[in-house]
Amino acid sequence: MILEVRAVAPFYKNGFMVGCERTRAAVLIDPGDEVDELLGAVRDYDVEVQAILLTHAHVDHVSGVAAAKEALDVPIYLHRDDQFLYDAAVQQGALFGFSVRQPPPVDLFYDASSVAFGDYEARVHHTPGHCPGGVCLQIGRAGEPGAHLFVGDTLFAGSIGRTDLPGGDYAVLMRAITEVLFPLGDAAIVHPGHGPDTTIGREKTTNPFVMEYLKGRT
């Protein structure tokens, strides 16, 4: 699997290009301010992007969608419950003092089906709590449990997504982490929206927010 990550100021939000090494089919995940770097990776690896997949619609995760759509002319995927945030991208940017291009309309809302590209597929798991339409994209070879989890801002190395933004809910977030993400396997690699990669096993046993939550349930 081809996997490239880029992050730039001011948010240092991770954007990803994931591709099939055999067919050169690929997807972009959460193109933000680093969109030019992601498009550079597309050219460097000579891949053909099939879709733009969004884990959620906070402004740092969608600020590059317009440029990506313009360059690639591929469908944009989002969870329906984050449509209100997506529609307010310009206003979200203004709150941080930034000018943001309104992303073009969503082409497809996630449903129970996976998104295929080459020999790989992204299985979609709804993980609300950071925002209503947050998803985890579980990527692996088609027909096999994916070992790579692109979780947006649901879970970080040693931390969790904030829940004080519109639509955030701490209890819902912790259920998503412990009841949706954790069953995907201790060995699964977590690619968060900010910061370094981690694993489900590591976060189960060392994440202080998770440990406090689980302790409170016993």
mmCIF file of C-alpha atoms in Angstrom:
data_model
loop_
_atom_site.group_PDB
_atom_site.id
_atom_site.type_symbol
_atom_site.label_atom_id
_atom_site.label_comp_id
_atom_site.label_asym_id
_atom_site.label_seq_id
_atom_site.Cartn_x
_atom_site.Cartn_y
_atom_site.Cartn_z
ATOM 1 C CA MET A 1 0.000 0.000 0.000
ATOM 2 C CA ILE A 2 1.220 3.477 -0.862
ATOM 3 C CA LEU A 3 0.753 5.859 2.069
ATOM 4 C CA GLU A 4 1.858 9.485 2.195
ATOM 5 C CA VAL A 5 1.006 12.069 4.853
ATOM 6 C CA ARG A 6 1.447 15.840 4.711
ATOM 7 C CA ALA A 7 0.846 18.576 7.300
ATOM 8 C CA VAL A 8 1.469 22.336 7.150
ATOM 9 C CA ALA A 9 0.862 25.445 9.280
ATOM 10 C CA PRO A 10 -1.274 26.757 10.828
ATOM 11 C CA PHE A 11 -3.209 23.673 11.932
ATOM 12 C CA TYR A 12 -0.608 20.986 11.156
ATOM 13 C CA LYS A 13 -3.500 18.726 10.233
ATOM 14 C CA ASN A 14 -2.595 15.410 8.658
ATOM 15 C CA GLY A 15 -3.808 14.899 5.101
ATOM 16 C CA PHE A 16 -3.260 11.530 3.423
ATOM 17 C CA MET A 17 -2.804 10.006 0.004
ATOM 18 C CA VAL A 18 -3.413 6.241 0.046
ATOM 19 C CA GLY A 19 -2.848 4.207 -3.097
ATOM 20 C CA CYS A 20 -2.753 0.739 -4.582
ATOM 21 C CA GLU A 21 0.782 -0.185 -5.568
ATOM 22 C CA ARG A 22 -0.411 -2.497 -8.369
ATOM 23 C CA THR A 23 -3.152 -0.508 -10.097
ATOM 24 C CA ARG A 24 -2.038 3.015 -9.009
ATOM 25 C CA ALA A 25 -5.617 3.815 -7.973
ATOM 26 C CA ALA A 26 -5.724 6.085 -4.909
ATOM 27 C CA VAL A 27 -7.816 8.218 -2.566
ATOM 28 C CA LEU A 28 -7.171 11.506 -0.804
ATOM 29 C CA ILE A 29 -8.224 11.733 2.823
ATOM 30 C CA ASP A 30 -9.028 15.102 4.414
ATOM 31 C CA PRO A 31 -7.262 17.510 2.041
ATOM 32 C CA GLY A 32 -6.719 20.713 4.011
ATOM 33 C CA ASP A 33 -4.144 23.484 3.832
ATOM 34 C CA GLU A 34 -1.579 20.860 2.759
ATOM 35 C CA VAL A 35 -3.532 20.102 -0.442
ATOM 36 C CA ASP A 36 -0.735 21.281 -2.753
ATOM 37 C CA GLU A 37 1.675 18.875 -1.065
ATOM 38 C CA LEU A 38 -0.845 16.029 -1.414
ATOM 39 C CA LEU A 39 -1.342 16.801 -5.090
ATOM 40 C CA GLY A 40 2.436 16.772 -5.425
ATOM 41 C CA ALA A 41 2.490 13.269 -3.949
ATOM 42 C CA VAL A 42 -0.172 12.232 -6.464
ATOM 43 C CA ARG A 43 2.100 13.385 -9.274
ATOM 44 C CA ASP A 44 5.255 11.897 -7.738
ATOM 45 C CA TYR A 45 3.677 8.452 -7.363
ATOM 46 C CA ASP A 46 1.814 8.685 -10.684
ATOM 47 C CA VAL A 47 -1.446 7.522 -9.118
ATOM 48 C CA GLU A 48 -5.001 8.125 -10.276
ATOM 49 C CA VAL A 49 -7.167 9.429 -7.445
ATOM 50 C CA GLN A 50 -10.631 7.876 -7.361
ATOM 51 C CA ALA A 51 -12.239 9.823 -4.519
ATOM 52 C CA ILE A 52 -11.839 12.471 -1.825
ATOM 53 C CA LEU A 53 -12.782 10.890 1.504
ATOM 54 C CA LEU A 54 -13.540 13.120 4.493
ATOM 55 C CA THR A 55 -13.422 11.875 8.075
ATOM 56 C CA HIS A 56 -15.431 14.915 9.168
ATOM 57 C CA ALA A 57 -16.097 18.507 8.158
ATOM 58 C CA HIS A 58 -14.197 20.782 10.549
ATOM 59 C CA VAL A 59 -12.514 23.540 8.588
ATOM 60 C CA ASP A 60 -8.951 22.253 8.885
ATOM 61 C CA HIS A 61 -10.048 18.975 7.277
ATOM 62 C CA VAL A 62 -11.921 20.522 4.345
ATOM 63 C CA SER A 63 -10.038 23.738 3.514
ATOM 64 C CA GLY A 64 -8.309 22.064 0.558
ATOM 65 C CA VAL A 65 -11.312 20.196 -0.819
ATOM 66 C CA ALA A 66 -12.135 22.872 -3.415
ATOM 67 C CA ALA A 67 -8.603 22.783 -4.814
ATOM 68 C CA ALA A 68 -8.528 18.979 -4.783
ATOM 69 C CA LYS A 69 -11.868 18.723 -6.577
ATOM 70 C CA GLU A 70 -10.731 21.285 -9.126
ATOM 71 C CA ALA A 71 -7.529 19.389 -9.826
ATOM 72 C CA LEU A 72 -8.892 15.849 -9.776
ATOM 73 C CA ASP A 73 -12.620 16.024 -10.620
ATOM 74 C CA VAL A 74 -13.494 13.028 -8.428
ATOM 75 C CA PRO A 75 -16.411 12.480 -6.023
ATOM 76 C CA ILE A 76 -16.346 13.899 -2.496
ATOM 77 C CA TYR A 77 -17.576 11.621 0.298
ATOM 78 C CA LEU A 78 -18.855 12.796 3.699
ATOM 79 C CA HIS A 79 -21.141 11.532 6.450
ATOM 80 C CA ARG A 80 -24.546 13.170 6.158
ATOM 81 C CA ASP A 81 -24.551 14.291 9.810
ATOM 82 C CA ASP A 82 -21.652 16.698 9.145
ATOM 83 C CA GLN A 83 -23.360 18.476 6.256
ATOM 84 C CA PHE A 84 -24.105 21.505 8.472
ATOM 85 C CA LEU A 85 -20.408 21.907 9.297
ATOM 86 C CA TYR A 86 -19.381 21.430 5.671
ATOM 87 C CA ASP A 87 -21.834 24.110 4.545
ATOM 88 C CA ALA A 88 -20.345 26.498 7.131
ATOM 89 C CA ALA A 89 -16.684 26.052 6.130
ATOM 90 C CA VAL A 90 -16.245 29.744 5.281
ATOM 91 C CA GLN A 91 -17.726 30.811 8.605
ATOM 92 C CA GLN A 92 -15.574 28.270 10.439
ATOM 93 C CA GLY A 93 -12.482 29.735 8.807
ATOM 94 C CA ALA A 94 -13.524 33.267 9.726
ATOM 95 C CA LEU A 95 -13.703 32.257 13.393
ATOM 96 C CA PHE A 96 -9.975 31.471 13.207
ATOM 97 C CA GLY A 97 -9.205 34.576 11.148
ATOM 98 C CA PHE A 98 -8.637 32.683 7.889
ATOM 99 C CA SER A 99 -10.132 33.017 4.445
ATOM 100 C CA VAL A 100 -11.361 29.610 3.248
ATOM 101 C CA ARG A 101 -12.828 28.633 -0.109
ATOM 102 C CA GLN A 102 -16.243 27.074 0.272
ATOM 103 C CA PRO A 103 -15.852 23.429 -0.741
ATOM 104 C CA PRO A 104 -18.047 22.210 -3.608
ATOM 105 C CA PRO A 105 -21.149 20.141 -2.935
ATOM 106 C CA VAL A 106 -20.768 16.661 -1.491
ATOM 107 C CA ASP A 107 -21.216 14.039 -4.192
ATOM 108 C CA LEU A 108 -21.908 10.994 -2.027
ATOM 109 C CA PHE A 109 -22.821 10.381 1.582
ATOM 110 C CA TYR A 110 -21.316 7.326 3.229
ATOM 111 C CA ASP A 111 -23.611 4.335 3.577
ATOM 112 C CA ALA A 112 -23.064 0.703 4.495
ATOM 113 C CA SER A 113 -20.926 0.043 1.428
ATOM 114 C CA SER A 114 -17.154 0.359 1.282
ATOM 115 C CA VAL A 115 -15.193 2.596 -1.090
ATOM 116 C CA ALA A 116 -12.978 0.572 -3.428
ATOM 117 C CA PHE A 117 -9.742 1.702 -5.090
ATOM 118 C CA GLY A 118 -7.609 -0.848 -6.889
ATOM 119 C CA ASP A 119 -6.934 -3.869 -4.687
ATOM 120 C CA TYR A 120 -7.972 -1.945 -1.557
ATOM 121 C CA GLU A 121 -11.132 -0.723 0.095
ATOM 122 C CA ALA A 122 -12.097 1.729 2.800
ATOM 123 C CA ARG A 123 -14.708 0.399 5.211
ATOM 124 C CA VAL A 124 -16.585 3.216 6.888
ATOM 125 C CA HIS A 125 -17.369 3.217 10.629
ATOM 126 C CA HIS A 126 -19.469 6.019 12.126
ATOM 127 C CA THR A 127 -17.578 7.490 15.103
ATOM 128 C CA PRO A 128 -19.479 10.553 16.342
ATOM 129 C CA GLY A 129 -18.597 12.539 19.435
ATOM 130 C CA HIS A 130 -15.977 14.992 18.190
ATOM 131 C CA CYS A 131 -18.693 16.000 15.756
ATOM 132 C CA PRO A 132 -21.903 14.275 14.660
ATOM 133 C CA GLY A 133 -20.636 12.944 11.330
ATOM 134 C CA GLY A 134 -17.173 11.737 12.264
ATOM 135 C CA VAL A 135 -16.075 8.475 10.657
ATOM 136 C CA CYS A 136 -13.167 6.045 10.798
ATOM 137 C CA LEU A 137 -11.924 4.829 7.431
ATOM 138 C CA GLN A 138 -10.589 1.286 7.855
ATOM 139 C CA ILE A 139 -8.349 0.607 4.864
ATOM 140 C CA GLY A 140 -6.952 -2.739 3.767
ATOM 141 C CA ARG A 141 -7.016 -5.184 0.906
ATOM 142 C CA ALA A 142 -10.502 -5.818 -0.435
ATOM 143 C CA GLY A 143 -12.301 -8.530 1.509
ATOM 144 C CA GLU A 144 -9.857 -8.453 4.435
ATOM 145 C CA PRO A 145 -10.033 -6.554 7.748
ATOM 146 C CA GLY A 146 -8.052 -3.376 7.192
ATOM 147 C CA ALA A 147 -5.061 -2.723 9.437
ATOM 148 C CA HIS A 148 -4.963 1.047 8.834
ATOM 149 C CA LEU A 149 -7.476 3.300 10.602
ATOM 150 C CA PHE A 150 -7.855 6.912 9.478
ATOM 151 C CA VAL A 151 -9.764 8.288 12.441
ATOM 152 C CA GLY A 152 -9.856 12.049 11.909
ATOM 153 C CA ASP A 153 -9.951 13.796 15.287
ATOM 154 C CA THR A 154 -11.669 10.997 17.199
ATOM 155 C CA LEU A 155 -8.534 9.517 18.757
ATOM 156 C CA PHE A 156 -4.937 10.724 19.050
ATOM 157 C CA ALA A 157 -1.730 9.294 20.422
ATOM 158 C CA GLY A 158 -2.268 9.837 24.139
ATOM 159 C CA SER A 159 -5.359 11.987 23.739
ATOM 160 C CA ILE A 160 -8.880 12.226 22.309
ATOM 161 C CA GLY A 161 -10.794 14.667 20.154
ATOM 162 C CA ARG A 162 -12.184 17.788 21.744
ATOM 163 C CA THR A 163 -15.914 17.816 22.445
ATOM 164 C CA ASP A 164 -16.524 21.519 23.124
ATOM 165 C CA LEU A 165 -17.287 22.407 19.506
ATOM 166 C CA PRO A 166 -20.806 22.386 17.961
ATOM 167 C CA GLY A 167 -22.145 18.844 17.918
ATOM 168 C CA GLY A 168 -19.466 17.502 20.252
ATOM 169 C CA ASP A 169 -20.399 15.044 22.993
ATOM 170 C CA TYR A 170 -17.884 13.456 25.374
ATOM 171 C CA ALA A 171 -19.955 10.375 26.248
ATOM 172 C CA VAL A 172 -20.709 9.695 22.582
ATOM 173 C CA LEU A 173 -17.032 10.112 21.677
ATOM 174 C CA MET A 174 -15.850 7.681 24.339
ATOM 175 C CA ARG A 175 -18.384 5.096 23.222
ATOM 176 C CA ALA A 176 -17.183 5.491 19.646
ATOM 177 C CA ILE A 177 -13.576 4.954 20.740
ATOM 178 C CA THR A 178 -14.206 1.985 23.005
ATOM 179 C CA GLU A 179 -17.094 0.310 21.181
ATOM 180 C CA VAL A 180 -16.285 1.045 17.521
ATOM 181 C CA LEU A 181 -12.521 1.556 17.245
ATOM 182 C CA PHE A 182 -11.223 -0.812 19.909
ATOM 183 C CA PRO A 183 -12.930 -3.919 18.451
ATOM 184 C CA LEU A 184 -10.987 -3.349 15.212
ATOM 185 C CA GLY A 185 -7.970 -4.956 16.863
ATOM 186 C CA ASP A 186 -4.999 -4.081 19.047
ATOM 187 C CA ALA A 187 -2.606 -4.301 16.100
ATOM 188 C CA ALA A 188 -4.541 -1.802 13.978
ATOM 189 C CA ILE A 189 -2.497 1.287 13.139
ATOM 190 C CA VAL A 190 -4.219 4.564 13.980
ATOM 191 C CA HIS A 191 -3.546 7.502 11.657
ATOM 192 C CA PRO A 192 -5.001 10.531 13.468
ATOM 193 C CA GLY A 193 -5.846 13.928 12.103
ATOM 194 C CA HIS A 194 -3.070 15.547 14.120
ATOM 195 C CA GLY A 195 0.183 14.214 15.514
ATOM 196 C CA PRO A 196 1.927 10.862 15.173
ATOM 197 C CA ASP A 197 0.532 7.435 14.419
ATOM 198 C CA THR A 198 -0.288 5.044 17.227
ATOM 199 C CA THR A 199 -2.030 1.663 17.618
ATOM 200 C CA ILE A 200 -5.288 0.575 19.171
ATOM 201 C CA GLY A 201 -3.392 -1.626 21.627
ATOM 202 C CA ARG A 202 -1.228 1.256 22.791
ATOM 203 C CA GLU A 203 -4.176 3.582 23.317
ATOM 204 C CA LYS A 204 -6.110 0.910 25.207
ATOM 205 C CA THR A 205 -3.348 0.585 27.770
ATOM 206 C CA THR A 206 -1.701 4.028 27.948
ATOM 207 C CA ASN A 207 -4.176 6.720 26.862
ATOM 208 C CA PRO A 208 -5.057 8.597 30.067
ATOM 209 C CA PHE A 209 -8.478 9.699 28.822
ATOM 210 C CA VAL A 210 -9.396 6.163 27.845
ATOM 211 C CA MET A 211 -8.091 4.700 31.084
ATOM 212 C CA GLU A 212 -10.046 7.208 33.165
ATOM 213 C CA TYR A 213 -13.215 6.501 31.199
ATOM 214 C CA LEU A 214 -12.877 2.730 31.500
ATOM 215 C CA LYS A 215 -12.090 3.002 35.213
ATOM 216 C CA GLY A 216 -15.299 4.972 35.713
ATOM 217 C CA ARG A 217 -17.317 2.192 34.094
ATOM 218 C CA THR A 218 -16.066 -0.547 36.427
#
